[in-house]
């Protein structure tokens, strides 16, 4: 977010309260997660090896004029699109941006970080990253700033009405369990560890006044071009083990969210079924207008261009709208758009116990 925009917002919001005209504003959106929804936090981590601050990332992102912002895709992330769908005019800025302060907080904040995970050790190969615990610490800092900026009562109202979007967990398998741990810890034991940590994290958010939490399942990580370029494939054309692990985790996640809805008064923990939503796009990609669901639009190496990450020297497809995957790991804006709209407006097989529009 540019300084002129922040100043403009400050002037606007300084004349408004949470009553009257402000009551008509859409809810704020606070975004947590990994590179699927990082809006530029890793740009500010000098030693991070997980960055998307270079061309051609962002080539179709209209808000930046096609310049890279730190988003790991060609355009908008799922979180960006959800914000648009609920009526927001500006994207939640990255927490680490020096201008994310004061009135800029009222639209929400993005804490997501490429290579971040539920466990603090996840993503260590990429050196610097923000894990979920640290992201919540940063939200606590935002919460205190909101108290100072609005007063505690109005700040509490803003946070309780806000949408908390969480997309995390894939790195805990791709860049932790499958890389370092699988030889000496059973999958069920590891997934139980993730659930214990995640329960503590979601409890912390609730204690900080979060009431509307949209928790994404893990996507079909066995179908990303990186996996399909390296691993043996099953009848679906994907790597079987990563998808099996994701499915196990997702089942436990659904149970955890149901439990939290029962024990926390006034809470709304939504299960966003990202796995089935994206798998449907992959399996039926031609009916959605895609030409391929296996090749990376931007990348090199292997059968599907999934070995070397997207960068200035990478091969780049001509029509990004025809590809499900932007790079070896992340979907294109076109795929994100399909998934995000179903999360906002879809039925119980897409997101439960209600969709985001109903939550708002």
Short mmCIF file of N, CA, C and O in Angstrom, two decimals, residues 196-299:
data_model
loop_
_atom_site.label_atom_id
_atom_site.label_comp_id
_atom_site.label_asym_id
_atom_site.label_seq_id
_atom_site.Cartn_x
_atom_site.Cartn_y
_atom_site.Cartn_z
N UNK A 196 -2.66 -30.38 17.91
CA UNK A 196 -2.44 -29.79 19.24
C UNK A 196 -1.95 -28.35 19.09
O UNK A 196 -2.44 -27.43 19.76
N UNK A 197 -0.98 -28.16 18.20
CA UNK A 197 -0.43 -26.82 18.00
C UNK A 197 -1.49 -25.89 17.41
O UNK A 197 -1.64 -24.74 17.85
N UNK A 198 -2.25 -26.39 16.43
CA UNK A 198 -3.26 -25.55 15.79
C UNK A 198 -4.39 -25.20 16.75
O UNK A 198 -4.90 -24.06 16.72
N UNK A 199 -4.77 -26.12 17.61
CA UNK A 199 -5.81 -25.82 18.59
C UNK A 199 -5.38 -24.68 19.50
O UNK A 199 -6.16 -23.76 19.79
N UNK A 200 -4.13 -24.72 19.93
CA UNK A 200 -3.61 -23.64 20.77
C UNK A 200 -3.62 -22.31 20.00
O UNK A 200 -3.96 -21.26 20.57
N UNK A 201 -3.26 -22.35 18.73
CA UNK A 201 -3.20 -21.12 17.93
C UNK A 201 -4.59 -20.54 17.70
O UNK A 201 -4.80 -19.32 17.83
N UNK A 202 -5.55 -21.38 17.37
CA UNK A 202 -6.91 -20.89 17.15
C UNK A 202 -7.53 -20.40 18.45
O UNK A 202 -8.32 -19.45 18.45
N UNK A 203 -7.17 -21.02 19.55
CA UNK A 203 -7.64 -20.56 20.86
C UNK A 203 -7.10 -19.17 21.16
O UNK A 203 -7.82 -18.30 21.67
N UNK A 204 -5.83 -18.94 20.85
CA UNK A 204 -5.25 -17.61 21.04
C UNK A 204 -6.00 -16.56 20.23
O UNK A 204 -6.29 -15.46 20.73
N UNK A 205 -6.33 -16.87 18.98
CA UNK A 205 -7.07 -15.92 18.15
C UNK A 205 -8.44 -15.62 18.76
O UNK A 205 -8.87 -14.46 18.78
N UNK A 206 -9.11 -16.65 19.24
CA UNK A 206 -10.41 -16.44 19.88
C UNK A 206 -10.26 -15.53 21.10
O UNK A 206 -11.08 -14.63 21.32
N UNK A 207 -9.22 -15.74 21.87
CA UNK A 207 -8.99 -14.92 23.06
C UNK A 207 -8.68 -13.47 22.70
O UNK A 207 -8.85 -12.57 23.53
N UNK A 208 -8.23 -13.26 21.47
CA UNK A 208 -7.96 -11.90 20.97
C UNK A 208 -9.17 -11.33 20.23
O UNK A 208 -9.04 -10.36 19.48
N UNK A 209 -10.34 -11.94 20.43
CA UNK A 209 -11.63 -11.46 19.90
C UNK A 209 -11.97 -11.94 18.50
O UNK A 209 -12.98 -11.50 17.94
N UNK A 210 -11.19 -12.82 17.91
CA UNK A 210 -11.57 -13.40 16.62
C UNK A 210 -12.81 -14.27 16.82
O UNK A 210 -12.83 -15.13 17.70
N UNK A 211 -13.83 -14.06 16.00
CA UNK A 211 -15.07 -14.83 16.11
C UNK A 211 -15.47 -15.48 14.79
O UNK A 211 -16.24 -16.44 14.78
N UNK A 212 -14.97 -14.96 13.68
CA UNK A 212 -15.35 -15.48 12.36
C UNK A 212 -14.09 -15.97 11.66
O UNK A 212 -13.39 -15.20 10.99
N UNK A 213 -13.80 -17.25 11.82
CA UNK A 213 -12.53 -17.82 11.35
C UNK A 213 -12.79 -18.82 10.23
O UNK A 213 -13.51 -19.79 10.40
N UNK A 214 -12.19 -18.54 9.08
CA UNK A 214 -12.30 -19.42 7.92
C UNK A 214 -10.98 -20.17 7.78
O UNK A 214 -9.96 -19.59 7.43
N UNK A 215 -11.01 -21.46 8.09
CA UNK A 215 -9.80 -22.27 8.11
C UNK A 215 -9.74 -23.16 6.88
O UNK A 215 -10.60 -24.02 6.67
N UNK A 216 -8.75 -22.94 6.05
CA UNK A 216 -8.61 -23.72 4.83
C UNK A 216 -8.00 -25.08 5.07
O UNK A 216 -7.06 -25.22 5.87
N UNK A 217 -8.52 -26.09 4.39
CA UNK A 217 -7.87 -27.41 4.41
C UNK A 217 -6.61 -27.34 3.57
O UNK A 217 -6.36 -26.35 2.86
N UNK A 218 -5.79 -28.36 3.65
CA UNK A 218 -4.62 -28.45 2.77
C UNK A 218 -5.10 -28.83 1.37
O UNK A 218 -5.97 -29.67 1.20
N UNK A 219 -4.52 -28.19 0.38
CA UNK A 219 -4.85 -28.48 -1.02
C UNK A 219 -4.24 -29.82 -1.43
O UNK A 219 -3.45 -30.41 -0.67
N UNK A 220 -4.56 -30.33 -2.63
CA UNK A 220 -3.94 -31.59 -3.09
C UNK A 220 -2.45 -31.40 -3.41
O UNK A 220 -2.06 -31.19 -4.57
N UNK A 221 -1.63 -31.45 -2.38
CA UNK A 221 -0.21 -31.15 -2.55
C UNK A 221 0.51 -32.19 -3.41
O UNK A 221 1.60 -31.92 -3.92
N UNK A 222 -0.11 -33.35 -3.61
CA UNK A 222 0.49 -34.35 -4.49
C UNK A 222 0.30 -34.04 -5.96
O UNK A 222 0.89 -34.70 -6.82
N UNK A 223 -0.50 -33.01 -6.27
CA UNK A 223 -0.80 -32.65 -7.66
C UNK A 223 -0.02 -31.45 -8.15
O UNK A 223 -0.11 -31.10 -9.33
N UNK A 224 0.73 -30.79 -7.27
CA UNK A 224 1.49 -29.63 -7.71
C UNK A 224 2.58 -30.08 -8.68
O UNK A 224 3.10 -31.19 -8.58
N UNK A 225 2.95 -29.24 -9.65
CA UNK A 225 3.95 -29.65 -10.64
C UNK A 225 5.28 -30.10 -10.04
O UNK A 225 5.96 -30.95 -10.63
N UNK A 226 5.65 -29.58 -8.89
CA UNK A 226 6.88 -30.02 -8.26
C UNK A 226 6.81 -31.51 -7.92
O UNK A 226 7.76 -32.28 -8.17
N UNK A 227 5.70 -31.93 -7.33
CA UNK A 227 5.54 -33.34 -6.97
C UNK A 227 5.38 -34.22 -8.21
O UNK A 227 5.98 -35.30 -8.29
N UNK A 228 4.58 -33.79 -9.17
CA UNK A 228 4.34 -34.63 -10.35
C UNK A 228 5.55 -34.69 -11.27
O UNK A 228 5.61 -35.55 -12.15
N UNK A 229 6.50 -33.77 -11.07
CA UNK A 229 7.74 -33.83 -11.85
C UNK A 229 8.76 -34.77 -11.24
O UNK A 229 9.73 -35.16 -11.90
N UNK A 230 8.55 -35.16 -9.97
CA UNK A 230 9.56 -35.95 -9.26
C UNK A 230 9.08 -37.31 -8.79
O UNK A 230 9.83 -38.28 -8.84
N UNK A 231 7.85 -37.39 -8.31
CA UNK A 231 7.38 -38.58 -7.59
C UNK A 231 6.59 -39.51 -8.51
O UNK A 231 6.06 -39.08 -9.54
N UNK A 232 6.51 -40.80 -8.15
CA UNK A 232 5.62 -41.72 -8.87
C UNK A 232 4.18 -41.26 -8.75
O UNK A 232 3.75 -40.78 -7.70
N UNK A 233 3.41 -41.42 -9.82
CA UNK A 233 2.04 -40.92 -9.85
C UNK A 233 1.03 -42.05 -9.75
O UNK A 233 1.29 -43.17 -10.17
N UNK A 234 -0.15 -41.73 -9.19
CA UNK A 234 -1.22 -42.72 -9.12
C UNK A 234 -2.18 -42.54 -10.29
O UNK A 234 -1.89 -41.79 -11.24
N UNK A 235 -3.34 -43.17 -10.21
CA UNK A 235 -4.28 -43.13 -11.32
C UNK A 235 -4.87 -41.74 -11.55
O UNK A 235 -5.41 -41.45 -12.63
N UNK A 236 -4.75 -40.84 -10.55
CA UNK A 236 -5.25 -39.48 -10.72
C UNK A 236 -4.24 -38.57 -11.40
O UNK A 236 -4.54 -37.41 -11.70
N UNK A 237 -3.03 -39.09 -11.61
CA UNK A 237 -1.97 -38.27 -12.18
C UNK A 237 -1.22 -37.46 -11.15
O UNK A 237 -0.44 -36.56 -11.49
N UNK A 238 -1.43 -37.77 -9.87
CA UNK A 238 -0.80 -37.05 -8.77
C UNK A 238 0.05 -38.01 -7.94
O UNK A 238 -0.09 -39.23 -8.03
N UNK A 239 0.90 -37.44 -7.10
CA UNK A 239 1.71 -38.25 -6.19
C UNK A 239 0.83 -38.70 -5.02
O UNK A 239 0.19 -37.88 -4.36
N UNK A 240 0.80 -40.01 -4.77
CA UNK A 240 -0.18 -40.57 -3.84
C UNK A 240 0.09 -40.19 -2.39
O UNK A 240 -0.83 -39.80 -1.66
N UNK A 241 1.34 -40.30 -1.92
CA UNK A 241 1.62 -40.11 -0.50
C UNK A 241 1.29 -38.70 -0.01
O UNK A 241 0.61 -38.57 1.03
N UNK A 242 1.73 -37.65 -0.67
CA UNK A 242 1.37 -36.31 -0.17
C UNK A 242 -0.14 -36.08 -0.09
O UNK A 242 -0.63 -35.48 0.87
N UNK A 243 -0.88 -36.58 -1.07
CA UNK A 243 -2.33 -36.41 -1.03
C UNK A 243 -2.97 -37.24 0.08
O UNK A 243 -3.95 -36.82 0.70
N UNK A 244 -2.41 -38.41 0.33
CA UNK A 244 -2.92 -39.24 1.43
C UNK A 244 -2.71 -38.53 2.77
O UNK A 244 -3.61 -38.52 3.63
N UNK A 245 -1.55 -37.93 2.94
CA UNK A 245 -1.27 -37.19 4.17
C UNK A 245 -2.20 -35.99 4.30
O UNK A 245 -2.72 -35.71 5.39
N UNK A 246 -2.41 -35.28 3.20
CA UNK A 246 -3.30 -34.12 3.23
C UNK A 246 -4.72 -34.53 3.61
O UNK A 246 -5.39 -33.85 4.40
N UNK A 247 -5.19 -35.64 3.08
CA UNK A 247 -6.53 -36.13 3.37
C UNK A 247 -6.67 -36.49 4.84
O UNK A 247 -7.69 -36.18 5.49
N UNK A 248 -5.66 -37.16 5.41
CA UNK A 248 -5.68 -37.50 6.83
C UNK A 248 -5.74 -36.24 7.69
O UNK A 248 -6.53 -36.13 8.64
N UNK A 249 -4.89 -35.29 7.36
CA UNK A 249 -4.86 -34.03 8.10
C UNK A 249 -6.21 -33.32 8.00
O UNK A 249 -6.73 -32.81 9.01
N UNK A 250 -6.77 -33.25 6.82
CA UNK A 250 -8.02 -32.53 6.63
C UNK A 250 -9.17 -33.12 7.43
O UNK A 250 -10.03 -32.40 7.95
N UNK A 251 -9.20 -34.44 7.55
CA UNK A 251 -10.22 -35.08 8.37
C UNK A 251 -10.11 -34.67 9.83
O UNK A 251 -11.11 -34.38 10.50
N UNK A 252 -8.87 -34.64 10.34
CA UNK A 252 -8.65 -34.22 11.72
C UNK A 252 -8.97 -32.74 11.90
O UNK A 252 -9.49 -32.32 12.95
N UNK A 253 -8.66 -31.93 10.88
CA UNK A 253 -8.95 -30.50 10.96
C UNK A 253 -10.45 -30.25 11.05
O UNK A 253 -10.90 -29.44 11.86
N UNK A 254 -11.22 -30.95 10.25
CA UNK A 254 -12.67 -30.78 10.29
C UNK A 254 -13.22 -31.11 11.69
O UNK A 254 -14.06 -30.38 12.22
N UNK A 255 -12.70 -32.17 12.29
CA UNK A 255 -13.14 -32.55 13.64
C UNK A 255 -12.75 -31.48 14.67
O UNK A 255 -13.53 -31.16 15.58
N UNK A 256 -11.54 -30.93 14.52
CA UNK A 256 -11.08 -29.90 15.45
C UNK A 256 -11.97 -28.66 15.39
O UNK A 256 -12.37 -28.11 16.43
N UNK A 257 -12.30 -28.22 14.19
CA UNK A 257 -13.12 -27.03 14.05
C UNK A 257 -14.52 -27.25 14.62
O UNK A 257 -15.10 -26.34 15.23
N UNK A 258 -15.06 -28.44 14.44
CA UNK A 258 -16.36 -28.77 15.03
C UNK A 258 -16.30 -28.69 16.55
O UNK A 258 -17.21 -28.16 17.20
N UNK A 259 -15.21 -29.20 17.11
CA UNK A 259 -15.02 -29.14 18.56
C UNK A 259 -14.94 -27.69 19.05
O UNK A 259 -15.58 -27.33 20.06
N UNK A 260 -14.18 -26.86 18.35
CA UNK A 260 -14.02 -25.47 18.77
C UNK A 260 -15.34 -24.70 18.69
O UNK A 260 -15.61 -23.83 19.53
N UNK A 261 -16.15 -25.01 17.69
CA UNK A 261 -17.47 -24.36 17.59
C UNK A 261 -18.35 -24.68 18.78
O UNK A 261 -19.20 -23.88 19.17
N UNK A 262 -18.15 -25.85 19.37
CA UNK A 262 -18.96 -26.27 20.50
C UNK A 262 -18.48 -25.67 21.82
O UNK A 262 -19.28 -25.39 22.71
N UNK A 263 -17.17 -25.46 21.95
CA UNK A 263 -16.65 -25.04 23.26
C UNK A 263 -16.47 -23.53 23.39
O UNK A 263 -16.39 -23.03 24.52
N UNK A 264 -16.44 -22.80 22.27
CA UNK A 264 -16.24 -21.35 22.35
C UNK A 264 -17.53 -20.60 22.00
O UNK A 264 -17.96 -20.62 20.85
N UNK A 265 -18.15 -19.94 22.97
CA UNK A 265 -19.41 -19.23 22.72
C UNK A 265 -19.25 -18.14 21.66
O UNK A 265 -18.26 -17.40 21.65
N UNK A 266 -20.22 -18.06 20.76
CA UNK A 266 -20.22 -17.03 19.74
C UNK A 266 -19.23 -17.22 18.62
O UNK A 266 -19.06 -16.33 17.78
N UNK A 267 -18.58 -18.38 18.58
CA UNK A 267 -17.55 -18.61 17.57
C UNK A 267 -18.15 -19.17 16.28
O UNK A 267 -19.19 -19.84 16.30
N UNK A 268 -17.48 -18.86 15.17
CA UNK A 268 -17.81 -19.44 13.88
C UNK A 268 -16.51 -19.90 13.23
O UNK A 268 -15.79 -19.11 12.62
N UNK A 269 -16.20 -21.18 13.39
CA UNK A 269 -15.03 -21.76 12.75
C UNK A 269 -15.51 -22.50 11.50
O UNK A 269 -16.20 -23.52 11.60
N UNK A 270 -15.16 -21.98 10.34
CA UNK A 270 -15.61 -22.56 9.07
C UNK A 270 -14.52 -23.45 8.48
O UNK A 270 -13.33 -23.08 8.50
N UNK A 271 -14.92 -24.59 7.96
CA UNK A 271 -14.01 -25.49 7.27
C UNK A 271 -14.10 -25.21 5.78
O UNK A 271 -15.13 -25.48 5.14
N UNK A 272 -13.05 -24.63 5.21
CA UNK A 272 -12.99 -24.33 3.78
C UNK A 272 -12.34 -25.51 3.07
O UNK A 272 -11.16 -25.79 3.25
N UNK A 273 -13.12 -26.20 2.25
CA UNK A 273 -12.69 -27.47 1.65
C UNK A 273 -11.83 -27.23 0.40
O UNK A 273 -12.22 -27.57 -0.73
N UNK A 274 -10.65 -26.66 0.62
CA UNK A 274 -9.77 -26.33 -0.49
C UNK A 274 -9.32 -27.57 -1.25
O UNK A 274 -9.09 -27.51 -2.47
N UNK A 275 -9.20 -28.68 -0.54
CA UNK A 275 -8.73 -29.91 -1.20
C UNK A 275 -9.68 -30.33 -2.31
O UNK A 275 -9.29 -30.49 -3.47
N UNK A 276 -10.95 -30.50 -1.97
CA UNK A 276 -11.92 -30.96 -2.97
C UNK A 276 -12.19 -29.90 -4.03
O UNK A 276 -12.40 -30.23 -5.21
N UNK A 277 -12.18 -28.63 -3.63
CA UNK A 277 -12.43 -27.57 -4.60
C UNK A 277 -11.34 -27.55 -5.67
O UNK A 277 -11.64 -27.48 -6.87
N UNK A 278 -10.09 -27.61 -5.25
CA UNK A 278 -9.01 -27.57 -6.24
C UNK A 278 -8.90 -28.88 -6.99
O UNK A 278 -8.60 -28.89 -8.20
N UNK A 279 -9.17 -30.00 -6.31
CA UNK A 279 -9.13 -31.29 -7.01
C UNK A 279 -10.19 -31.35 -8.10
O UNK A 279 -9.96 -31.94 -9.18
N UNK A 280 -11.34 -30.76 -7.86
CA UNK A 280 -12.38 -30.71 -8.88
C UNK A 280 -11.89 -29.92 -10.10
O UNK A 280 -12.14 -30.30 -11.25
N UNK A 281 -11.21 -28.80 -9.85
CA UNK A 281 -10.66 -28.01 -10.95
C UNK A 281 -9.62 -28.80 -11.71
O UNK A 281 -9.58 -28.78 -12.95
N UNK A 282 -8.77 -29.53 -10.98
CA UNK A 282 -7.72 -30.32 -11.63
C UNK A 282 -8.32 -31.44 -12.47
O UNK A 282 -7.96 -31.63 -13.64
N UNK A 283 -9.25 -32.17 -11.87
CA UNK A 283 -9.84 -33.33 -12.54
C UNK A 283 -10.68 -32.92 -13.75
O UNK A 283 -10.66 -33.59 -14.79
N UNK A 284 -11.38 -31.83 -13.61
CA UNK A 284 -12.30 -31.37 -14.67
C UNK A 284 -11.82 -30.07 -15.30
O UNK A 284 -12.62 -29.21 -15.66
N UNK A 285 -10.51 -29.93 -15.43
CA UNK A 285 -9.95 -28.64 -15.83
C UNK A 285 -10.46 -28.16 -17.19
O UNK A 285 -10.67 -26.97 -17.39
N UNK A 286 -10.70 -29.09 -18.10
CA UNK A 286 -11.17 -28.66 -19.42
C UNK A 286 -12.55 -28.03 -19.36
O UNK A 286 -12.84 -27.06 -20.08
N UNK A 287 -13.40 -28.54 -18.48
CA UNK A 287 -14.75 -27.98 -18.36
C UNK A 287 -14.72 -26.58 -17.75
O UNK A 287 -15.67 -25.81 -17.90
N UNK A 288 -13.63 -26.26 -17.04
CA UNK A 288 -13.46 -24.92 -16.48
C UNK A 288 -12.73 -23.98 -17.44
O UNK A 288 -12.49 -22.82 -17.12
N UNK A 289 -12.33 -24.49 -18.60
CA UNK A 289 -11.66 -23.66 -19.59
C UNK A 289 -10.15 -23.71 -19.56
O UNK A 289 -9.48 -22.94 -20.28
N UNK A 290 -9.58 -24.63 -18.76
CA UNK A 290 -8.12 -24.76 -18.71
C UNK A 290 -7.64 -25.79 -19.74
O UNK A 290 -8.34 -26.75 -20.05
N UNK A 291 -6.43 -25.58 -20.22
CA UNK A 291 -5.83 -26.54 -21.15
C UNK A 291 -4.97 -27.57 -20.44
O UNK A 291 -4.82 -28.69 -20.93
N UNK A 292 -4.42 -27.21 -19.28
CA UNK A 292 -3.59 -28.15 -18.53
C UNK A 292 -3.74 -27.92 -17.03
O UNK A 292 -3.84 -26.77 -16.57
N UNK A 293 -3.74 -29.02 -16.29
CA UNK A 293 -3.76 -28.96 -14.83
C UNK A 293 -2.51 -29.60 -14.25
O UNK A 293 -2.43 -29.83 -13.05
N UNK A 294 -1.53 -29.86 -15.09
CA UNK A 294 -0.32 -30.53 -14.63
C UNK A 294 0.94 -29.69 -14.86
O UNK A 294 1.91 -29.82 -14.11
N UNK A 295 0.95 -28.85 -15.87
CA UNK A 295 2.14 -28.07 -16.20
C UNK A 295 2.15 -26.73 -15.47
O UNK A 295 1.10 -26.08 -15.32
N UNK A 296 3.34 -26.30 -15.06
CA UNK A 296 3.49 -24.96 -14.50
C UNK A 296 3.60 -23.95 -15.62
O UNK A 296 4.32 -24.16 -16.59
N UNK A 297 2.88 -22.85 -15.48
CA UNK A 297 2.98 -21.79 -16.48
C UNK A 297 4.36 -21.16 -16.44
O UNK A 297 4.94 -20.85 -17.49
N UNK A 298 4.90 -20.98 -15.24
CA UNK A 298 6.21 -20.36 -15.06
C UNK A 298 7.10 -21.30 -14.26
O UNK A 298 6.85 -21.52 -13.07
N UNK A 299 8.12 -21.85 -14.90
CA UNK A 299 9.01 -22.78 -14.21
C UNK A 299 9.81 -23.57 -15.22
O UNK A 299 9.56 -23.52 -16.43
#
